[in-house]
Amino acid sequence: MSIFRDNIFEGRVALITGGGTGIGHGIAMALAGHGAQVAILSRSAEHLEPAAREIAEATGRACLPLVADVRIPEQVESAVARVVSELGRLDIVVNAAAGNFLCAAADLSYNGFGTVVDIDAKGTWNVSKAAYTAWLGSQGGQILNISATLHYGGTPAQLHVSAAKAAVDALTKNLAVEWGPQGIRVNAIAPGPIGDTEGTRRLLPGPIAGQVERAIPVRRLGRIDDIANLALFVLSEAASNIQGEIIVSDGGLSLTGGFGLLFEAMKKP
Ligand code: HXC
Ligand code: NAP
């Protein structure tokens, strides 16, 4: 049972990158469950097709799966064009696609760094620009970027992601200022570790998950629903005066330096 009215996004169309799995999937489900028509975009039909079926079955609304790589502008432009032609408009873009792995800076290759920056930062820009050109620039709407808190301090084994998400935060603030006057709200959510996601499976292997959980002031990992509910609020009219903000949902972890525990993950067995 949601605390939000079930039709708050009626008549709206949302595109969620990374919407086939994890946090992106949770946000897509929540938007569809509150009246939006949704399209989900990622590289793999194996992720997208079951997710689209699940969203349609749970909400009674068709969900459009779009296979594309956010690193390739032509694929992004074609996908955005399909959203506008098949769903009729494009009000909300959620940039949740990302890549990550644990790797100490000394071991990180040039291409390893570049790949993550390309997916997270350049991908966010590619999708935002394509959506701006196809719809948002003339009709207004919203962009919600999914960032992280890793770059608030220095996080071991996360140089590449920290650099990429710092760029996502910069994109959020700059686009909020430049595109705000055109009726476009741009914000970001910075989740802490969210249980049962690929992110925590990769970042918090073995006993480190429990150690990080005990370092979180609210003493629990985040849940996908925490982020989906926050996304509903930020994208709703209740947040119409919030612009260019990066809103943290991490149970207080970023106040504690708790990611220092990832030094453990860098130790060679
Ligand atoms: C070191 C690695 C590596 C690893 C890949 N690379 N995995 N280096 N350790 N574990 C290097 C490769 O050697 C290569 O560099 C370069 O990265 C590109 O690798 P590819 O496999 O060719 O890349 P690609 O197929 O494009 O896949 C991208 C990927 C992959 C990021 C590497 O893991 C992926 O598709 N991830 C998507 C799902 C995901 O990561 N979800 C988690 C998001 S969580 P060389 O030099 O050899 O060519 C998140 C934040 C979580 O973002 C925060 C939690 C608190
Ligand atoms: P996830 O399920 O792996 O989500 C990442 C998604 O991005 C996948 O659906 C993947 O689908 C897609 N993707 C990856 N590369 C892509 C590309 N080049 N083009 C298009 N799509 C691509 O991981 P998650 O943990 O839920 O993370 C979701 C978001 O939350 C990410 O932005 C992540 O940085 C952020 N975040 C997560 C946590 C956490 O604790 N989980 C914490 C902070 C921030 P395909 O493989 O099908 O392409």
Short mmCIF file of C-alpha atoms and ligand atoms in Angstrom, two decimals:
data_model
loop_
_atom_site.label_atom_id
_atom_site.label_comp_id
_atom_site.label_asym_id
_atom_site.label_seq_id
_atom_site.Cartn_x
_atom_site.Cartn_y
_atom_site.Cartn_z
CA MET A 1 0.00 0.00 0.00
CA SER A 2 1.60 3.27 -1.15
CA ILE A 3 1.44 6.47 0.86
CA PHE A 4 1.05 8.36 -2.45
CA ARG A 5 -2.23 8.79 -4.33
CA ASP A 6 -2.29 6.10 -7.04
CA ASN A 7 -2.86 8.48 -9.98
CA ILE A 8 -0.34 11.27 -9.29
CA PHE A 9 1.48 10.61 -12.58
CA GLU A 10 -1.63 9.98 -14.71
CA GLY A 11 -1.04 11.22 -18.26
CA ARG A 12 2.74 11.34 -17.79
CA VAL A 13 5.30 9.30 -19.71
CA ALA A 14 8.59 8.29 -18.08
CA LEU A 15 11.80 6.78 -19.50
CA ILE A 16 13.97 4.94 -16.98
CA THR A 17 17.46 3.88 -18.01
CA GLY A 18 18.61 0.78 -16.16
CA GLY A 19 14.89 0.17 -15.59
CA GLY A 20 15.12 -3.59 -16.10
CA THR A 21 16.89 -4.34 -12.82
CA GLY A 22 17.50 -3.15 -9.28
CA ILE A 23 16.82 0.44 -8.30
CA GLY A 24 15.81 1.54 -11.81
CA HIS A 25 13.28 -1.28 -11.97
CA GLY A 26 11.90 -0.25 -8.58
CA ILE A 27 11.45 3.34 -9.77
CA ALA A 28 9.81 2.21 -13.03
CA MET A 29 7.40 -0.02 -11.12
CA ALA A 30 6.55 2.80 -8.70
CA LEU A 31 5.92 5.32 -11.50
CA ALA A 32 3.73 2.86 -13.42
CA GLY A 33 1.91 2.01 -10.20
CA HIS A 34 1.07 5.70 -9.77
CA GLY A 35 -0.37 6.35 -13.22
CA ALA A 36 2.61 6.88 -15.56
CA GLN A 37 3.24 5.04 -18.78
CA VAL A 38 6.84 3.85 -18.65
CA ALA A 39 9.64 2.82 -20.99
CA ILE A 40 12.71 1.01 -19.66
CA LEU A 41 16.07 1.11 -21.44
CA SER A 42 19.22 -0.96 -21.12
CA ARG A 43 21.59 -3.14 -23.18
CA SER A 44 20.04 -6.48 -22.49
CA ALA A 45 16.65 -7.76 -23.68
CA GLU A 46 17.07 -10.55 -21.10
CA HIS A 47 16.81 -7.90 -18.38
CA LEU A 48 14.17 -5.75 -20.05
CA GLU A 49 11.57 -8.20 -21.29
CA PRO A 50 10.72 -9.98 -18.03
CA ALA A 51 10.83 -6.65 -16.21
CA ALA A 52 8.41 -5.08 -18.70
CA ARG A 53 6.06 -8.07 -18.31
CA GLU A 54 6.27 -7.83 -14.53
CA ILE A 55 5.48 -4.10 -14.56
CA ALA A 56 2.56 -4.62 -16.95
CA GLU A 57 1.14 -7.48 -14.85
CA ALA A 58 1.53 -5.60 -11.55
CA THR A 59 0.15 -2.25 -12.73
CA GLY A 60 -2.11 -3.02 -15.69
CA ARG A 61 -0.08 -0.59 -17.82
CA ALA A 62 2.00 -1.64 -20.81
CA CYS A 63 5.73 -1.02 -20.39
CA LEU A 64 7.94 -0.35 -23.42
CA PRO A 65 11.32 -2.17 -23.34
CA LEU A 66 14.07 -0.44 -25.33
CA VAL A 67 17.41 -2.11 -26.03
CA ALA A 68 20.13 0.55 -26.23
CA ASP A 69 23.54 1.39 -24.85
CA VAL A 70 23.60 4.80 -23.14
CA ARG A 71 27.19 5.25 -24.36
CA ILE A 72 26.05 5.36 -28.01
CA PRO A 73 24.23 8.61 -28.86
CA GLU A 74 22.59 7.21 -32.02
CA GLN A 75 21.04 4.32 -30.07
CA VAL A 76 19.88 6.72 -27.37
CA GLU A 77 18.31 9.09 -29.91
CA SER A 78 16.44 6.21 -31.60
CA ALA A 79 15.15 4.95 -28.26
CA VAL A 80 13.96 8.40 -27.20
CA ALA A 81 12.27 8.85 -30.60
CA ARG A 82 10.41 5.58 -30.02
CA VAL A 83 9.15 6.77 -26.63
CA VAL A 84 7.73 9.95 -28.18
CA SER A 85 6.22 8.20 -31.20
CA GLU A 86 4.81 5.16 -29.37
CA LEU A 87 3.80 6.74 -26.03
CA GLY A 88 3.06 10.23 -27.36
CA ARG A 89 5.24 12.35 -25.07
CA LEU A 90 8.18 12.23 -22.62
CA ASP A 91 7.74 14.02 -19.30
CA ILE A 92 10.20 12.27 -17.00
CA VAL A 93 13.70 10.87 -17.56
CA VAL A 94 15.35 8.81 -14.82
CA ASN A 95 19.05 8.12 -15.41
CA ALA A 96 19.75 4.99 -13.37
CA ALA A 97 22.01 3.06 -15.78
CA ALA A 98 25.48 2.59 -14.35
CA GLY A 99 28.44 0.26 -14.12
CA ASN A 100 30.66 -0.56 -11.18
CA PHE A 101 33.24 -2.99 -9.88
CA LEU A 102 35.68 -2.90 -7.00
CA CYS A 103 39.18 -2.10 -8.19
CA ALA A 104 42.08 -0.40 -6.46
CA ALA A 105 43.34 2.66 -8.37
CA ALA A 106 46.75 1.03 -8.82
CA ASP A 107 45.14 -1.90 -10.65
CA LEU A 108 42.56 0.10 -12.65
CA SER A 109 43.21 0.22 -16.40
CA TYR A 110 42.70 3.30 -18.56
CA ASN A 111 39.74 1.61 -20.16
CA GLY A 112 38.29 0.46 -16.83
CA PHE A 113 38.15 4.07 -15.63
CA GLY A 114 36.82 5.29 -18.97
CA THR A 115 34.14 2.62 -19.24
CA VAL A 116 32.49 3.61 -15.97
CA VAL A 117 32.74 7.33 -16.72
CA ASP A 118 31.25 6.63 -20.16
CA ILE A 119 28.25 4.72 -18.78
CA ASP A 120 27.47 6.84 -15.72
CA ALA A 121 28.46 10.37 -16.69
CA LYS A 122 28.45 10.49 -20.48
CA GLY A 123 25.43 8.16 -20.55
CA THR A 124 23.50 10.53 -18.29
CA TRP A 125 24.38 13.42 -20.59
CA ASN A 126 23.55 11.47 -23.77
CA VAL A 127 20.09 10.54 -22.53
CA SER A 128 19.41 14.00 -21.08
CA LYS A 129 20.43 15.74 -24.30
CA ALA A 130 18.43 13.40 -26.53
CA ALA A 131 15.35 13.87 -24.33
CA TYR A 132 15.86 17.63 -24.28
CA THR A 133 16.04 17.77 -28.06
CA ALA A 134 13.10 15.45 -28.66
CA TRP A 135 10.69 16.77 -26.01
CA LEU A 136 11.84 18.43 -22.79
CA GLY A 137 13.35 21.54 -24.41
CA SER A 138 10.07 22.58 -26.00
CA GLN A 139 7.52 21.00 -23.60
CA GLY A 140 9.27 20.96 -20.20
CA GLY A 141 9.50 18.00 -17.87
CA GLN A 142 11.92 16.46 -15.43
CA ILE A 143 15.24 14.68 -15.18
CA LEU A 144 16.14 12.61 -12.12
CA ASN A 145 19.70 11.29 -11.93
CA ILE A 146 20.72 8.42 -9.67
CA SER A 147 24.04 9.38 -8.12
CA ALA A 148 25.89 7.96 -5.08
CA THR A 149 27.71 9.21 -1.97
CA LEU A 150 31.07 7.53 -2.69
CA HIS A 151 32.71 10.80 -3.78
CA TYR A 152 31.80 12.78 -0.65
CA GLY A 153 35.05 11.53 0.81
CA GLY A 154 37.70 9.32 -0.73
CA THR A 155 36.38 5.76 -1.10
CA PRO A 156 38.83 2.85 -1.53
CA ALA A 157 38.53 0.88 -4.78
CA GLN A 158 35.95 3.34 -6.15
CA LEU A 159 38.03 5.99 -7.97
CA HIS A 160 36.25 5.40 -11.28
CA VAL A 161 32.72 5.50 -9.85
CA SER A 162 33.50 8.43 -7.57
CA ALA A 163 34.75 10.45 -10.56
CA ALA A 164 31.73 9.43 -12.63
CA LYS A 165 29.15 10.25 -9.98
CA ALA A 166 30.84 13.58 -9.17
CA ALA A 167 30.29 14.39 -12.85
CA VAL A 168 26.64 13.30 -12.55
CA ASP A 169 26.21 15.74 -9.64
CA ALA A 170 27.78 18.52 -11.72
CA LEU A 171 25.46 17.72 -14.63
CA THR A 172 22.50 17.85 -12.24
CA LYS A 173 23.35 21.31 -10.95
CA ASN A 174 24.36 22.83 -14.27
CA LEU A 175 21.33 21.54 -16.16
CA ALA A 176 19.06 22.64 -13.30
CA VAL A 177 20.33 26.19 -13.75
CA GLU A 178 20.39 26.23 -17.56
CA TRP A 179 17.16 24.35 -18.23
CA GLY A 180 15.09 25.42 -15.20
CA PRO A 181 13.78 28.54 -16.98
CA GLN A 182 12.43 26.25 -19.72
CA GLY A 183 10.24 24.36 -17.25
CA ILE A 184 12.61 21.46 -16.67
CA ARG A 185 13.30 20.31 -13.13
CA VAL A 186 16.59 18.46 -12.71
CA ASN A 187 17.48 16.70 -9.46
CA ALA A 188 19.39 13.67 -8.22
CA ILE A 189 19.04 11.03 -5.55
CA ALA A 190 22.20 9.72 -3.90
CA PRO A 191 21.46 6.31 -2.38
CA GLY A 192 23.67 4.67 0.21
CA PRO A 193 24.06 0.89 0.08
CA ILE A 194 20.75 -0.64 -0.98
CA GLY A 195 20.18 -4.30 -0.08
CA ASP A 196 19.37 -6.93 -2.72
CA THR A 197 20.90 -4.99 -5.63
CA GLU A 198 23.77 -5.64 -8.03
CA GLY A 199 25.50 -2.59 -6.54
CA THR A 200 25.79 -4.04 -3.03
CA ARG A 201 26.55 -7.55 -4.38
CA ARG A 202 29.56 -6.06 -6.19
CA LEU A 203 30.66 -3.49 -3.61
CA LEU A 204 30.04 -5.19 -0.32
CA PRO A 205 31.16 -8.79 -0.77
CA GLY A 206 31.00 -11.33 2.06
CA PRO A 207 31.20 -10.05 5.63
CA ILE A 208 31.76 -6.42 4.54
CA ALA A 209 28.00 -6.00 3.98
CA GLY A 210 27.31 -6.76 7.64
CA GLN A 211 30.15 -4.47 8.78
CA VAL A 212 28.83 -1.59 6.67
CA GLU A 213 25.29 -2.24 7.91
CA ARG A 214 26.48 -1.95 11.51
CA ALA A 215 28.21 1.35 10.62
CA ILE A 216 24.98 2.87 9.28
CA PRO A 217 23.40 5.13 11.91
CA VAL A 218 19.87 3.73 11.29
CA ARG A 219 21.38 0.21 11.47
CA ARG A 220 19.94 -1.15 8.24
CA LEU A 221 20.81 -1.23 4.56
CA GLY A 222 18.57 0.86 2.32
CA ARG A 223 15.72 -0.76 0.41
CA ILE A 224 14.76 -0.31 -3.22
CA ASP A 225 11.43 1.07 -1.98
CA ASP A 226 13.24 3.80 -0.03
CA ILE A 227 14.64 5.10 -3.31
CA ALA A 228 11.46 4.51 -5.33
CA ASN A 229 9.35 6.43 -2.78
CA LEU A 230 11.85 9.29 -2.71
CA ALA A 231 11.78 9.38 -6.53
CA LEU A 232 7.97 9.63 -6.46
CA PHE A 233 8.22 12.58 -4.07
CA VAL A 234 10.93 14.41 -6.04
CA LEU A 235 9.07 13.90 -9.33
CA SER A 236 5.71 14.92 -7.84
CA GLU A 237 4.18 18.38 -7.61
CA ALA A 238 4.93 18.35 -3.88
CA ALA A 239 8.58 18.98 -4.84
CA SER A 240 7.97 21.61 -7.52
CA ASN A 241 10.32 24.10 -5.81
CA ILE A 242 13.19 21.61 -5.51
CA GLN A 243 15.76 22.21 -8.25
CA GLY A 244 19.36 21.09 -8.70
CA GLU A 245 19.41 19.15 -5.43
CA ILE A 246 21.24 15.90 -4.77
CA ILE A 247 19.13 14.26 -2.10
CA VAL A 248 20.87 11.65 0.01
CA SER A 249 19.04 8.53 1.24
CA ASP A 250 21.64 6.48 3.11
CA GLY A 251 20.56 6.14 6.73
CA GLY A 252 23.30 8.61 7.66
CA LEU A 253 26.26 6.52 6.39
CA SER A 254 27.93 9.36 4.50
CA LEU A 255 28.16 11.33 7.76
CA THR A 256 30.33 8.59 9.29
CA GLY A 257 33.03 7.76 6.75
CA GLY A 258 31.66 4.20 6.78
CA PHE A 259 32.84 3.42 3.25
CA GLY A 260 36.39 3.32 4.63
CA LEU A 261 35.48 -0.30 5.36
CA LEU A 262 36.01 -0.98 1.66
CA PHE A 263 39.75 -1.02 2.42
CA GLU A 264 38.97 -4.59 3.52
CA ALA A 265 37.64 -5.38 0.03
CA MET A 266 40.98 -4.34 -1.51
CA LYS A 267 43.02 -6.82 0.53
CA LYS A 268 44.39 -9.58 -1.65
CA PRO A 269 43.42 -13.04 -0.32
C1 HXC B 1 38.97 -4.37 -12.88
C2 HXC B 1 37.53 -4.36 -14.68
C3 HXC B 1 36.61 -5.16 -13.96
C4 HXC B 1 36.94 -5.56 -12.62
C5 HXC B 1 35.79 -4.77 -15.93
N1 HXC B 1 36.98 -4.15 -15.87
N2 HXC B 1 35.53 -5.39 -14.77
N3 HXC B 1 38.70 -3.97 -14.14
N4 HXC B 1 38.12 -5.13 -12.13
N5 HXC B 1 36.13 -6.32 -11.88
C6 HXC B 1 37.63 -3.42 -16.95
C7 HXC B 1 37.95 -4.36 -18.10
O1 HXC B 1 39.15 -5.08 -17.86
C8 HXC B 1 38.08 -3.38 -19.27
O2 HXC B 1 39.31 -2.71 -19.27
C9 HXC B 1 37.03 -2.33 -18.93
O3 HXC B 1 36.78 -2.43 -17.51
C10 HXC B 1 35.73 -2.56 -19.67
O4 HXC B 1 35.29 -3.89 -19.39
P1 HXC B 1 34.17 -4.62 -20.26
O5 HXC B 1 33.82 -5.88 -19.57
O6 HXC B 1 34.59 -4.67 -21.69
O7 HXC B 1 33.01 -3.53 -20.17
P2 HXC B 1 31.47 -3.66 -20.52
O8 HXC B 1 31.14 -4.96 -21.17
O9 HXC B 1 31.12 -2.41 -21.20
O10 HXC B 1 30.78 -3.72 -19.05
C11 HXC B 1 30.76 -2.65 -18.20
C12 HXC B 1 31.06 -3.09 -16.76
C13 HXC B 1 30.18 -4.29 -16.34
C14 HXC B 1 30.83 -1.87 -15.86
C15 HXC B 1 32.51 -3.50 -16.66
O11 HXC B 1 30.50 -4.71 -15.05
C16 HXC B 1 28.71 -3.98 -16.43
O12 HXC B 1 28.11 -4.10 -17.50
N6 HXC B 1 28.07 -3.54 -15.31
C17 HXC B 1 26.62 -3.18 -15.30
C18 HXC B 1 25.97 -3.60 -14.01
C19 HXC B 1 26.59 -2.93 -12.78
O13 HXC B 1 27.81 -2.70 -12.74
N7 HXC B 1 25.76 -2.68 -11.79
C20 HXC B 1 26.21 -2.10 -10.51
C21 HXC B 1 25.86 -0.66 -10.47
S1 HXC B 1 26.12 -0.13 -8.80
P3 HXC B 1 40.56 -3.22 -20.23
O14 HXC B 1 41.66 -2.26 -19.91
O15 HXC B 1 40.87 -4.63 -19.79
O16 HXC B 1 40.07 -3.13 -21.63
C22 HXC B 1 26.83 1.40 -8.82
C23 HXC B 1 27.12 2.13 -7.52
C24 HXC B 1 26.90 1.29 -6.28
O17 HXC B 1 27.05 1.93 -9.82
C25 HXC B 1 27.18 2.07 -5.03
C26 HXC B 1 26.90 1.16 -3.85
C27 HXC B 1 27.08 1.85 -2.55
P1 NAP B 2 21.93 -2.65 -11.52
O1 NAP B 2 20.70 -3.44 -11.22
O2 NAP B 2 23.09 -3.35 -12.09
O3 NAP B 2 21.52 -1.42 -12.45
C1 NAP B 2 22.32 -0.89 -13.45
C2 NAP B 2 21.53 -0.93 -14.74
O4 NAP B 2 22.23 -0.22 -15.76
C3 NAP B 2 21.26 -2.33 -15.27
O5 NAP B 2 19.86 -2.44 -15.48
C4 NAP B 2 22.01 -2.39 -16.61
O6 NAP B 2 21.25 -3.16 -17.54
C5 NAP B 2 22.07 -0.92 -16.97
N1 NAP B 2 23.24 -0.58 -17.79
C6 NAP B 2 24.55 -0.81 -17.50
N2 NAP B 2 25.32 -0.36 -18.49
C7 NAP B 2 24.49 0.17 -19.43
C8 NAP B 2 24.70 0.79 -20.67
N3 NAP B 2 25.94 0.97 -21.17
N4 NAP B 2 23.62 1.22 -21.38
C9 NAP B 2 22.37 1.04 -20.89
N5 NAP B 2 22.11 0.48 -19.72
C10 NAP B 2 23.17 0.04 -18.99
O7 NAP B 2 22.45 -1.92 -10.21
P2 NAP B 2 21.76 -1.09 -9.02
O8 NAP B 2 22.58 -1.42 -7.84
O9 NAP B 2 20.30 -1.24 -8.97
O10 NAP B 2 22.13 0.42 -9.46
C11 NAP B 2 21.19 1.29 -10.05
C12 NAP B 2 21.64 2.73 -9.90
O11 NAP B 2 21.76 3.08 -8.52
C13 NAP B 2 23.01 3.01 -10.51
O12 NAP B 2 23.01 4.32 -11.05
C14 NAP B 2 23.92 2.97 -9.33
O13 NAP B 2 25.10 3.69 -9.53
C15 NAP B 2 23.04 3.61 -8.27
N6 NAP B 2 23.43 3.29 -6.89
C16 NAP B 2 23.23 2.03 -6.42
C17 NAP B 2 23.54 1.77 -5.10
C18 NAP B 2 23.30 0.41 -4.52
O14 NAP B 2 23.54 0.22 -3.33
N7 NAP B 2 22.83 -0.54 -5.29
C19 NAP B 2 24.07 2.79 -4.30
C20 NAP B 2 24.28 4.05 -4.82
C21 NAP B 2 23.94 4.29 -6.13
P3 NAP B 2 21.92 -3.97 -18.76
O15 NAP B 2 22.96 -4.86 -18.18
O16 NAP B 2 20.74 -4.69 -19.37
O17 NAP B 2 22.49 -2.92 -19.69
#
